Short mmCIF file of C-alpha atoms and ligand atoms in Angstrom, two decimals:
data_model
loop_
_atom_site.label_atom_id
_atom_site.label_comp_id
_atom_site.label_asym_id
_atom_site.label_seq_id
_atom_site.Cartn_x
_atom_site.Cartn_y
_atom_site.Cartn_z
CA MET N 1 -101.01 67.95 220.75
CA LYS N 2 -98.66 66.64 218.13
CA TYR N 3 -96.35 69.06 216.33
CA ILE N 4 -97.05 72.02 218.65
CA ASP N 5 -96.07 70.85 222.13
CA GLU N 6 -92.78 69.51 220.81
CA PHE N 7 -91.78 73.03 219.79
CA ARG N 8 -92.71 74.56 223.16
CA ASP N 9 -91.04 72.06 225.48
CA GLY N 10 -89.57 73.96 228.44
CA GLU N 11 -86.85 71.39 229.16
CA VAL N 12 -85.59 71.49 225.58
CA ALA N 13 -85.66 75.29 225.75
CA LYS N 14 -83.46 75.21 228.86
CA THR N 15 -80.99 72.88 227.14
CA LEU N 16 -80.83 75.17 224.11
CA ALA N 17 -80.38 78.20 226.38
CA LEU N 18 -77.49 76.46 228.12
CA LYS N 19 -75.85 75.65 224.79
CA ILE N 20 -76.20 79.25 223.62
CA ALA N 21 -74.74 80.55 226.89
CA ARG N 22 -71.80 78.14 226.60
CA LEU N 23 -71.10 79.06 222.99
CA ALA N 24 -71.52 82.84 223.27
CA GLN N 25 -68.03 84.22 223.77
CA PRO N 26 -67.98 86.63 226.72
CA GLU N 27 -65.59 89.07 225.05
CA ARG N 28 -67.96 89.83 222.18
CA SER N 29 -71.60 90.74 221.65
CA TYR N 30 -74.06 89.25 219.21
CA SER N 31 -76.95 91.20 217.64
CA PHE N 32 -79.42 89.24 215.55
CA MET N 33 -82.38 90.76 213.75
CA GLU N 34 -85.55 88.74 213.56
CA PHE N 35 -87.10 89.98 210.36
CA CYS N 36 -90.61 88.62 210.90
CA GLY N 37 -93.25 89.99 213.21
CA GLY N 38 -94.13 86.36 213.93
CA HIS N 39 -90.70 85.88 215.48
CA THR N 40 -91.02 89.16 217.41
CA HIS N 41 -94.31 87.90 218.78
CA ALA N 42 -92.80 84.53 219.78
CA ILE N 43 -89.79 86.19 221.45
CA SER N 44 -92.03 88.49 223.51
CA ARG N 45 -94.76 85.97 224.24
CA TYR N 46 -92.43 83.22 225.46
CA GLY N 47 -89.91 85.53 227.10
CA LEU N 48 -87.08 84.17 224.97
CA SER N 49 -84.84 87.20 225.56
CA ASP N 50 -84.73 86.19 229.25
CA LEU N 51 -83.23 82.85 228.26
CA LEU N 52 -80.32 84.47 226.42
CA PRO N 53 -77.04 85.64 227.91
CA PRO N 54 -76.73 89.46 228.13
CA ASN N 55 -74.31 89.63 225.20
CA VAL N 56 -76.84 88.02 222.81
CA ARG N 57 -79.36 90.66 221.77
CA MET N 58 -82.38 90.30 219.56
CA VAL N 59 -83.27 93.28 217.35
CA HIS N 60 -86.79 93.65 215.99
CA GLY N 61 -87.03 94.02 212.23
CA PRO N 62 -89.64 95.40 209.86
CA GLY N 63 -91.41 92.13 209.07
CA CYS N 64 -94.93 93.02 210.10
CA PRO N 65 -96.98 93.86 206.98
CA VAL N 66 -99.26 96.26 208.83
CA CYS N 67 -96.33 98.10 210.45
CA VAL N 68 -94.65 98.90 207.14
CA LEU N 69 -97.81 100.11 205.39
CA PRO N 70 -97.43 103.88 205.02
CA ILE N 71 -100.24 106.27 205.96
CA GLY N 72 -100.65 107.39 202.35
CA ARG N 73 -101.68 103.90 201.27
CA ILE N 74 -104.36 103.66 203.93
CA ASP N 75 -105.55 107.11 202.86
CA MET N 76 -105.99 105.73 199.34
CA ALA N 77 -108.14 102.88 200.65
CA ILE N 78 -110.23 105.29 202.74
CA ASP N 79 -110.63 107.56 199.73
CA LEU N 80 -111.96 104.64 197.68
CA ALA N 81 -114.52 103.81 200.35
CA LEU N 82 -115.64 107.32 201.27
CA LYS N 83 -115.30 109.28 198.02
CA GLN N 84 -115.58 106.64 195.29
CA GLY N 85 -118.30 104.64 197.01
CA VAL N 86 -116.69 101.25 196.51
CA ILE N 87 -117.08 98.21 198.73
CA LEU N 88 -113.60 97.99 200.21
CA CYS N 89 -112.53 94.51 201.35
CA THR N 90 -109.50 94.03 203.56
CA TYR N 91 -107.86 91.76 206.10
CA GLY N 92 -108.75 92.61 209.71
CA ASP N 93 -105.30 93.83 210.75
CA THR N 94 -105.45 96.89 208.54
CA LEU N 95 -108.68 98.24 210.01
CA ARG N 96 -107.15 100.08 212.97
CA VAL N 97 -103.97 101.46 211.38
CA PRO N 98 -103.94 105.23 211.96
CA ALA N 99 -104.37 107.27 208.78
CA SER N 100 -104.59 110.99 208.00
CA GLU N 101 -107.04 113.36 209.70
CA GLY N 102 -107.46 111.09 212.70
CA LEU N 103 -109.05 108.44 210.52
CA SER N 104 -108.54 104.71 210.14
CA LEU N 105 -110.48 102.24 208.02
CA MET N 106 -112.55 101.43 211.10
CA LYS N 107 -113.41 105.09 211.66
CA ALA N 108 -114.12 105.52 207.94
CA LYS N 109 -116.56 102.63 208.25
CA ALA N 110 -118.26 104.43 211.11
CA ARG N 111 -118.58 107.45 208.80
CA GLY N 112 -120.52 105.36 206.32
CA GLY N 113 -117.79 103.76 204.21
CA ASP N 114 -118.72 100.26 203.04
CA ILE N 115 -115.61 98.57 204.43
CA ARG N 116 -115.74 94.84 204.98
CA MET N 117 -113.26 92.56 206.72
CA VAL N 118 -112.51 89.40 204.77
CA TYR N 119 -110.58 86.27 205.69
CA SER N 120 -109.42 85.49 202.17
CA THR N 121 -109.38 86.84 198.65
CA LEU N 122 -112.12 84.30 197.87
CA ASP N 123 -114.44 86.24 200.19
CA ALA N 124 -113.68 89.45 198.29
CA LEU N 125 -114.41 87.74 194.95
CA GLN N 126 -117.70 86.45 196.30
CA ILE N 127 -118.69 89.94 197.46
CA ALA N 128 -117.99 91.17 193.91
CA ARG N 129 -120.14 88.39 192.43
CA ASP N 130 -122.94 89.16 194.88
CA ASN N 131 -122.89 92.91 194.17
CA PRO N 132 -122.61 93.26 190.38
CA GLU N 133 -123.92 96.84 190.50
CA ARG N 134 -121.12 97.97 192.90
CA GLU N 135 -117.37 98.37 192.49
CA VAL N 136 -115.51 96.03 194.87
CA VAL N 137 -111.86 96.70 195.71
CA PHE N 138 -109.62 94.31 197.62
CA PHE N 139 -106.99 96.21 199.64
CA ALA N 140 -104.06 93.80 199.27
CA ILE N 141 -101.19 94.10 201.73
CA GLY N 142 -98.45 91.81 202.91
CA PHE N 143 -95.21 90.09 202.03
CA GLU N 144 -94.63 87.15 199.70
CA THR N 145 -96.92 84.95 201.82
CA THR N 146 -100.11 86.80 200.96
CA THR N 147 -99.20 87.67 197.37
CA PRO N 148 -100.08 84.32 195.71
CA PRO N 149 -103.72 84.42 196.93
CA THR N 150 -104.06 87.93 195.48
CA ALA N 151 -102.60 86.71 192.17
CA LEU N 152 -105.06 83.82 192.15
CA ALA N 153 -107.98 86.18 192.83
CA ILE N 154 -107.00 88.35 189.86
CA LEU N 155 -106.60 85.30 187.62
CA GLN N 156 -110.00 84.04 188.76
CA ALA N 157 -111.65 87.43 188.19
CA HIS N 158 -110.03 87.55 184.74
CA GLN N 159 -111.35 84.09 183.90
CA GLU N 160 -114.86 84.99 185.09
CA GLN N 161 -114.68 88.45 183.46
CA LEU N 162 -115.70 89.90 186.80
CA SER N 163 -115.71 93.53 185.71
CA ASN N 164 -116.55 95.13 189.08
CA PHE N 165 -113.54 93.67 190.95
CA SER N 166 -110.14 95.32 191.37
CA VAL N 167 -107.17 95.27 193.73
CA LEU N 168 -105.35 98.10 195.49
CA CYS N 169 -102.00 96.35 195.42
CA CYS N 170 -99.59 97.09 198.28
CA HIS N 171 -97.63 93.84 198.29
CA VAL N 172 -93.98 94.24 199.31
CA LEU N 173 -90.86 92.13 199.02
CA THR N 174 -88.73 90.83 201.88
CA PRO N 175 -85.24 90.74 200.32
CA ALA N 176 -85.51 94.40 199.27
CA ALA N 177 -86.29 95.41 202.85
CA ILE N 178 -83.28 93.50 204.18
CA SER N 179 -81.05 95.26 201.62
CA GLN N 180 -82.47 98.61 202.68
CA ILE N 181 -81.69 97.92 206.32
CA LEU N 182 -78.14 96.98 205.47
CA GLU N 183 -77.21 99.80 203.14
CA SER N 184 -79.73 102.66 202.89
CA PRO N 185 -78.54 106.27 203.16
CA GLU N 186 -81.13 106.86 205.92
CA VAL N 187 -78.79 105.13 208.35
CA ARG N 188 -77.31 108.63 208.72
CA GLN N 189 -80.61 109.85 210.13
CA TRP N 190 -81.36 106.83 212.27
CA GLY N 191 -77.88 105.65 213.06
CA THR N 192 -76.89 102.06 212.50
CA VAL N 193 -77.33 99.03 214.57
CA PRO N 194 -74.66 96.39 214.16
CA ILE N 195 -76.37 93.25 212.94
CA ASP N 196 -74.42 90.01 213.05
CA GLY N 197 -77.07 87.91 211.37
CA PHE N 198 -80.73 87.46 210.57
CA ILE N 199 -83.43 85.06 211.58
CA GLY N 200 -85.08 84.63 208.20
CA PRO N 201 -88.84 84.68 207.63
CA ALA N 202 -90.77 81.44 207.98
CA HIS N 203 -93.98 81.75 205.99
CA VAL N 204 -92.45 84.02 203.35
CA SER N 205 -89.74 81.43 202.75
CA THR N 206 -92.28 78.66 202.16
CA VAL N 207 -93.12 80.62 199.00
CA ILE N 208 -89.78 82.08 197.86
CA GLY N 209 -87.51 79.40 199.34
CA SER N 210 -84.18 80.00 201.02
CA ARG N 211 -82.27 80.83 197.84
CA PRO N 212 -82.97 84.62 197.81
CA TYR N 213 -81.11 85.03 201.12
CA GLU N 214 -77.90 83.56 199.75
CA PHE N 215 -77.17 87.01 198.32
CA PHE N 216 -77.02 88.54 201.81
CA ALA N 217 -74.82 85.83 203.14
CA GLU N 218 -72.41 86.24 200.22
CA GLU N 219 -72.50 89.99 199.57
CA TYR N 220 -72.86 91.33 203.11
CA ARG N 221 -71.23 88.45 205.00
CA LYS N 222 -74.33 88.12 207.18
CA PRO N 223 -75.50 84.67 208.25
CA VAL N 224 -79.20 83.93 207.82
CA VAL N 225 -81.06 81.12 209.56
CA ILE N 226 -84.63 80.59 208.39
CA ALA N 227 -86.75 79.57 211.35
CA GLY N 228 -90.32 78.62 212.22
CA PHE N 229 -92.45 80.65 214.61
CA GLU N 230 -92.46 78.31 217.60
CA PRO N 231 -90.23 79.25 220.55
CA LEU N 232 -87.86 76.32 220.10
CA ASP N 233 -87.50 77.15 216.41
CA VAL N 234 -86.29 80.60 217.41
CA MET N 235 -83.94 79.30 220.12
CA GLN N 236 -82.47 76.75 217.71
CA ALA N 237 -81.97 79.49 215.10
CA ILE N 238 -80.15 81.69 217.63
CA LEU N 239 -77.86 78.78 218.49
CA MET N 240 -77.13 78.23 214.80
CA LEU N 241 -76.39 81.94 214.31
CA VAL N 242 -74.03 82.06 217.29
CA LYS N 243 -72.18 79.06 215.89
CA GLN N 244 -71.86 80.67 212.46
CA VAL N 245 -70.53 83.91 213.94
CA ASN N 246 -68.02 82.05 216.11
CA GLU N 247 -66.79 80.07 213.16
CA GLY N 248 -66.61 83.13 210.87
CA ARG N 249 -69.17 81.63 208.51
CA ALA N 250 -71.89 83.57 206.69
CA GLU N 251 -74.26 81.04 205.20
CA VAL N 252 -77.95 80.49 204.74
CA GLU N 253 -79.12 77.68 206.99
CA ASN N 254 -82.62 76.34 207.18
CA GLU N 255 -83.95 75.47 210.62
CA PHE N 256 -87.48 75.33 209.15
CA ALA N 257 -86.77 72.43 206.80
CA ARG N 258 -90.13 70.91 207.66
CA ALA N 259 -91.77 73.59 205.49
CA VAL N 260 -89.10 75.46 203.52
CA SER N 261 -86.99 74.23 200.61
CA ARG N 262 -84.24 76.03 198.74
CA ASP N 263 -86.48 76.79 195.76
CA GLY N 264 -89.79 77.38 197.53
CA ASN N 265 -93.20 76.90 195.98
CA GLN N 266 -92.68 77.12 192.23
CA LYS N 267 -96.39 77.06 191.37
CA ALA N 268 -97.08 80.03 193.65
CA GLN N 269 -94.09 81.91 192.23
CA ASP N 270 -95.36 81.28 188.67
CA ARG N 271 -98.82 82.68 189.47
CA VAL N 272 -97.26 85.76 191.05
CA ALA N 273 -94.97 86.28 188.06
CA GLU N 274 -97.92 85.95 185.69
CA VAL N 275 -99.92 88.71 187.39
CA PHE N 276 -97.36 91.07 188.94
CA GLU N 277 -94.24 92.95 187.99
CA LEU N 278 -91.78 94.96 190.06
CA ARG N 279 -92.69 98.49 191.03
CA ARG N 280 -89.91 100.94 190.39
CA GLU N 281 -90.22 102.27 193.92
CA PHE N 282 -92.51 101.98 196.92
CA GLU N 283 -92.65 103.84 200.19
CA TRP N 284 -92.41 101.70 203.32
CA ARG N 285 -93.36 103.01 206.69
CA GLY N 286 -90.12 103.43 208.58
CA LEU N 287 -87.85 102.49 205.67
CA ALA N 288 -88.69 105.41 203.34
CA VAL N 289 -88.81 104.83 199.58
CA VAL N 290 -87.21 101.53 198.66
CA PRO N 291 -86.44 100.87 194.99
CA TYR N 292 -87.90 97.71 193.43
CA SER N 293 -89.34 96.63 196.74
CA ALA N 294 -92.99 96.06 195.84
CA LEU N 295 -95.24 94.65 193.17
CA MET N 296 -97.73 96.17 190.75
CA ILE N 297 -100.29 94.53 188.53
CA ARG N 298 -99.11 93.86 184.97
CA GLU N 299 -100.64 95.72 182.02
CA LYS N 300 -102.34 92.50 180.87
CA TYR N 301 -104.44 92.54 184.07
CA GLY N 302 -104.57 96.36 184.29
CA SER N 303 -108.37 96.42 184.40
CA PHE N 304 -108.12 94.80 187.85
CA ASP N 305 -105.74 97.47 189.14
CA ALA N 306 -107.67 99.88 191.40
CA GLU N 307 -104.95 102.53 191.07
CA ARG N 308 -105.48 102.63 187.30
CA ARG N 309 -109.22 102.13 187.38
CA PHE N 310 -109.79 105.00 189.79
CA LYS N 311 -106.84 107.09 188.52
CA MET N 312 -105.24 107.35 191.94
CA ASP N 313 -101.90 108.92 192.75
CA TYR N 314 -99.93 108.09 195.86
CA GLN N 315 -99.31 110.96 198.27
CA SER N 316 -96.70 110.47 200.97
CA VAL N 317 -97.82 111.48 204.47
CA PRO N 318 -95.36 111.98 207.34
CA ASP N 319 -95.75 109.91 210.51
CA ASN N 320 -96.93 111.41 213.80
CA LYS N 321 -93.96 113.40 215.13
CA ALA N 322 -93.88 111.55 218.44
CA CYS N 323 -93.85 108.12 216.82
CA GLU N 324 -90.56 106.22 216.73
CA CYS N 325 -91.81 103.44 214.45
CA GLY N 326 -89.19 104.30 211.82
CA ALA N 327 -86.30 103.78 214.20
CA ILE N 328 -87.90 100.70 215.73
CA LEU N 329 -88.48 99.03 212.38
CA ARG N 330 -84.77 99.45 211.64
CA GLY N 331 -83.79 98.05 215.00
CA VAL N 332 -82.18 101.33 216.04
CA LYS N 333 -84.56 101.94 218.97
CA ARG N 334 -86.65 99.73 221.20
CA PRO N 335 -90.38 100.25 221.78
CA GLN N 336 -89.82 101.51 225.30
CA ASP N 337 -87.58 104.27 223.87
CA CYS N 338 -90.68 105.94 222.43
CA LYS N 339 -91.95 108.64 224.80
CA ILE N 340 -95.61 107.75 224.28
CA PHE N 341 -95.21 103.95 224.47
CA GLY N 342 -97.76 102.48 226.86
CA THR N 343 -99.22 105.86 227.79
CA VAL N 344 -100.72 107.69 224.83
CA CYS N 345 -99.99 104.81 222.46
CA THR N 346 -101.49 101.44 223.41
CA PRO N 347 -103.04 98.57 221.44
CA GLU N 348 -106.48 100.08 222.23
CA ASN N 349 -105.36 103.47 220.95
CA PRO N 350 -102.49 102.93 218.51
CA VAL N 351 -100.71 106.09 217.39
CA GLY N 352 -98.17 104.30 215.21
CA SER N 353 -98.50 101.16 213.15
CA CYS N 354 -96.13 99.08 215.34
CA MET N 355 -98.86 99.11 218.00
CA VAL N 356 -101.66 97.89 215.74
CA SER N 357 -101.04 94.27 214.93
CA SER N 358 -99.99 91.66 217.48
CA GLU N 359 -96.89 91.14 215.32
CA GLY N 360 -95.80 94.75 215.72
CA ALA N 361 -92.80 95.27 217.98
CA CYS N 362 -94.60 97.81 220.19
CA ALA N 363 -97.76 95.73 220.55
CA ALA N 364 -95.78 92.56 221.32
CA HIS N 365 -93.71 94.44 223.85
CA TYR N 366 -96.70 96.10 225.44
CA SER N 367 -98.60 92.83 225.75
CA TYR N 368 -95.79 90.70 227.12
CA GLY N 369 -92.97 92.70 228.61
CA ARG N 370 -93.41 96.41 229.10
CA TYR N 371 -93.25 96.63 232.89
CA LYS N 372 -90.01 94.73 233.10
CA ASP N 373 -88.17 96.79 230.51
CA MET N 374 -89.37 100.32 231.19
CA THR N 375 -87.00 102.51 233.09
CA PRO N 376 -88.50 103.82 236.36
S1 SF4 Y 401 -95.21 103.29 220.94
FE1 SF4 Y 401 -96.68 103.87 219.36
S2 SF4 Y 401 -96.02 105.83 218.65
FE2 SF4 Y 401 -94.30 104.94 219.78
S3 SF4 Y 401 -93.10 103.90 218.22
FE3 SF4 Y 401 -94.52 102.41 219.02
S4 SF4 Y 401 -96.28 102.51 217.65
FE4 SF4 Y 401 -95.06 104.35 217.25
#
């Protein structure tokens, strides 16, 4: 199959592994954070950590949209479905995220909530058109990749004067999360993990381009290599990061040039800017409240904002005490450091959000590597 097999070629992977091993200086260690859950998934699925020398360590970052969605936001969506009687539309990944009182969207559906899984915002718009007598709310989550379709849905609803459609907007921003990892005061609680560089997001960067990461390279002296989600993309990015560290460089390099440019997708950025503005602050699961890290719907499109329409206030809800998601999302702990990993908490019965989506660090680890890494 063209364009897939080439990026999974075992022989090329071995060559890259050899190059990394030759370049990695034995007297130092290298810690690289892969921001995206897609990279975490690829690393676990293809066993890439096994191809690296022991002094090159990959640290899982917070780049799984489901994992960083705080309980309080899911509670809001459940409230809309169960108490306000809306048709709540959402992407499938959010359905099983644990919420308050032992609930999840899936369980709320079993209790009678009209909660429907959609594949795109177009589906949600169609449900609103088909049910003019009902309120339809799209529960919008995700990073910069999923934000443009939400913007387009709002623009479309505005054009059609679709008065029964609104959006519970929980879109978050990648660069703000990277800043938070590098400098937040919570490092005192969680401790710090030395990060020598980042593997930058793939899909997110197709929208925002590579330019926003130049700040990290310049201000924090951290190299960033944007990489695709195939195993050889990741190996190549690690090689490029090792080279940068060895040479004392901190630059943004683009391994994913087949899809990412420096400026990204200007049309998508324009639509997003038309509909959304920065939120002053937003709580992330595991990263606490991060200033200017999320988007809200502009006043001009305020009638499509479910928070305003239903007069909702956000209530923060603490995570399950046993759950180590917060430390894992910062790269301070590994999934197998959580006491309930693989026993109480499994993909069939997720206790924390990192176990819900296949991009979550715990789920990826459980599915592809838990027996090897767990201490006897
Ligand atoms: S194993 Fe479960 S409870 Fe523990 S950190 Fe991972 S998701 Fe949270």
